[in-house]
């Protein structure tokens, strides 16, 4: 199995995802490929739809260092607190960066690769990554959450990406 980054506006990024109820060999291979892609691309987070897999699975790795990544299945946000605006990028939007408001603190629940339920309290950078990746699982992308000023600055780049996507599927 070889998976690659899917660029917006591919429909797999917009259509939402299915929960994971079983961890089988195929899912373990998907996770291994996602780890490879995440570190090759020097990301800090990766959601399964970004490699073409419409499942509720994501990796969160605030340090960007291999081995620090957390494998997150079926995530939910139980509580949020505060709001702050910070800069984000996305592997599915190469070269596009913008400021996005996010909750500062989160209480989250998810399952690990053994399907054990876990709860965590997150804040700051890791909370931001968690929210960005969870949005991917819900078919949402960060350009639609940017501040209006940020969005305006990247509108031409977004249009280029949209055009390239249309050409590649034509
Ligand atoms: Zn992203």
PDB file of N, CA and C in Angstrom, residues 7 9 25 34 52 54-55 63 71 78 81 83 86 93 98 111 114 120 124 130 133 146 148 156 164 169:
ATOM      1  N   UNK A   7      -4.681  16.690  -2.485  1.00  0.00           N
ATOM      2  CA  UNK A   7      -4.807  18.148  -2.438  1.00  0.00           C
ATOM      3  C   UNK A   7      -6.263  18.576  -2.566  1.00  0.00           C
ATOM      4  N   UNK A   9      -9.170  20.719  -4.104  1.00  0.00           N
ATOM      5  CA  UNK A   9     -10.508  20.379  -3.578  1.00  0.00           C
ATOM      6  C   UNK A   9     -10.953  18.950  -3.871  1.00  0.00           C
ATOM      7  N   UNK A  25      -5.381  -5.498   9.886  1.00  0.00           N
ATOM      8  CA  UNK A  25      -4.091  -5.278   9.224  1.00  0.00           C
ATOM      9  C   UNK A  25      -4.143  -4.117   8.250  1.00  0.00           C
ATOM     10  N   UNK A  34       0.452   6.669   6.874  1.00  0.00           N
ATOM     11  CA  UNK A  34       0.208   8.050   7.323  1.00  0.00           C
ATOM     12  C   UNK A  34       1.418   8.587   8.087  1.00  0.00           C
ATOM     13  N   UNK A  52      -6.569  10.150   1.273  1.00  0.00           N
ATOM     14  CA  UNK A  52      -7.601   9.504   0.466  1.00  0.00           C
ATOM     15  C   UNK A  52      -8.434   8.463   1.190  1.00  0.00           C
ATOM     16  N   UNK A  54     -11.440   7.789   3.790  1.00  0.00           N
ATOM     17  CA  UNK A  54     -12.547   8.470   4.485  1.00  0.00           C
ATOM     18  C   UNK A  54     -12.944   7.806   5.805  1.00  0.00           C
ATOM     19  N   UNK A  55     -11.979   7.729   6.736  1.00  0.00           N
ATOM     20  CA  UNK A  55     -12.206   7.102   8.037  1.00  0.00           C
ATOM     21  C   UNK A  55     -11.847   8.088   9.147  1.00  0.00           C
ATOM     22  N   UNK A  63       5.423  18.182  18.089  1.00  0.00           N
ATOM     23  CA  UNK A  63       6.864  18.460  17.962  1.00  0.00           C
ATOM     24  C   UNK A  63       7.338  18.287  16.524  1.00  0.00           C
ATOM     25  N   UNK A  71      -1.688   8.441  17.704  1.00  0.00           N
ATOM     26  CA  UNK A  71      -2.675   7.917  16.762  1.00  0.00           C
ATOM     27  C   UNK A  71      -4.048   8.063  17.406  1.00  0.00           C
ATOM     28  N   UNK A  78     -15.188  17.132  23.937  1.00  0.00           N
ATOM     29  CA  UNK A  78     -16.201  17.102  24.999  1.00  0.00           C
ATOM     30  C   UNK A  78     -16.459  18.487  25.567  1.00  0.00           C
ATOM     31  N   UNK A  81     -12.751  25.766  25.757  1.00  0.00           N
ATOM     32  CA  UNK A  81     -12.628  26.969  26.571  1.00  0.00           C
ATOM     33  C   UNK A  81     -11.735  27.964  25.845  1.00  0.00           C
ATOM     34  N   UNK A  83     -10.614  31.357  23.288  1.00  0.00           N
ATOM     35  CA  UNK A  83     -10.399  31.435  21.843  1.00  0.00           C
ATOM     36  C   UNK A  83      -9.142  32.231  21.586  1.00  0.00           C
ATOM     37  N   UNK A  86      -4.389  31.992  15.593  1.00  0.00           N
ATOM     38  CA  UNK A  86      -3.003  31.604  15.321  1.00  0.00           C
ATOM     39  C   UNK A  86      -2.846  31.154  13.882  1.00  0.00           C
ATOM     40  N   UNK A  93      -2.983  21.977   1.244  1.00  0.00           N
ATOM     41  CA  UNK A  93      -2.992  23.330   0.651  1.00  0.00           C
ATOM     42  C   UNK A  93      -1.555  23.846   0.606  1.00  0.00           C
ATOM     43  N   UNK A  98      -2.570  30.867   6.943  1.00  0.00           N
ATOM     44  CA  UNK A  98      -3.477  31.923   7.360  1.00  0.00           C
ATOM     45  C   UNK A  98      -3.839  31.787   8.820  1.00  0.00           C
ATOM     46  N   UNK A 111     -10.145   6.951  20.776  1.00  0.00           N
ATOM     47  CA  UNK A 111      -9.659   5.598  21.022  1.00  0.00           C
ATOM     48  C   UNK A 111      -8.258   5.458  20.449  1.00  0.00           C
ATOM     49  N   UNK A 114      -5.455   0.256  20.089  1.00  0.00           N
ATOM     50  CA  UNK A 114      -6.028  -0.953  20.699  1.00  0.00           C
ATOM     51  C   UNK A 114      -7.511  -0.768  21.006  1.00  0.00           C
ATOM     52  N   UNK A 120      -8.263  13.257  27.260  1.00  0.00           N
ATOM     53  CA  UNK A 120      -7.120  14.140  27.461  1.00  0.00           C
ATOM     54  C   UNK A 120      -7.602  15.571  27.566  1.00  0.00           C
ATOM     55  N   UNK A 124      -3.408  25.109  23.809  1.00  0.00           N
ATOM     56  CA  UNK A 124      -2.439  25.780  22.942  1.00  0.00           C
ATOM     57  C   UNK A 124      -2.229  25.063  21.615  1.00  0.00           C
ATOM     58  N   UNK A 130      -5.223  19.457  17.006  1.00  0.00           N
ATOM     59  CA  UNK A 130      -6.340  18.519  17.184  1.00  0.00           C
ATOM     60  C   UNK A 130      -7.604  19.037  16.486  1.00  0.00           C
ATOM     61  N   UNK A 133      -7.207  18.889  12.593  1.00  0.00           N
ATOM     62  CA  UNK A 133      -7.323  17.534  12.039  1.00  0.00           C
ATOM     63  C   UNK A 133      -8.750  16.997  12.180  1.00  0.00           C
ATOM     64  N   UNK A 146     -10.522  30.717   8.271  1.00  0.00           N
ATOM     65  CA  UNK A 146      -9.570  31.823   8.409  1.00  0.00           C
ATOM     66  C   UNK A 146     -10.292  33.126   8.707  1.00  0.00           C
ATOM     67  N   UNK A 148     -11.234  36.897   7.883  1.00  0.00           N
ATOM     68  CA  UNK A 148     -11.468  37.468   6.551  1.00  0.00           C
ATOM     69  C   UNK A 148     -10.201  38.096   5.951  1.00  0.00           C
ATOM     70  N   UNK A 156      -6.019  34.264  -4.199  1.00  0.00           N
ATOM     71  CA  UNK A 156      -5.447  33.928  -5.517  1.00  0.00           C
ATOM     72  C   UNK A 156      -4.820  32.537  -5.507  1.00  0.00           C
ATOM     73  N   UNK A 164      -5.995  23.935 -10.689  1.00  0.00           N
ATOM     74  CA  UNK A 164      -5.166  22.738 -10.902  1.00  0.00           C
ATOM     75  C   UNK A 164      -5.958  21.465 -10.654  1.00  0.00           C
ATOM     76  N   UNK A 169      -8.650  16.509 -12.947  1.00  0.00           N
ATOM     77  CA  UNK A 169      -9.779  15.570 -13.053  1.00  0.00           C
ATOM     78  C   UNK A 169     -10.460  15.667 -14.411  1.00  0.00           C
TER      79      UNK A 169
END
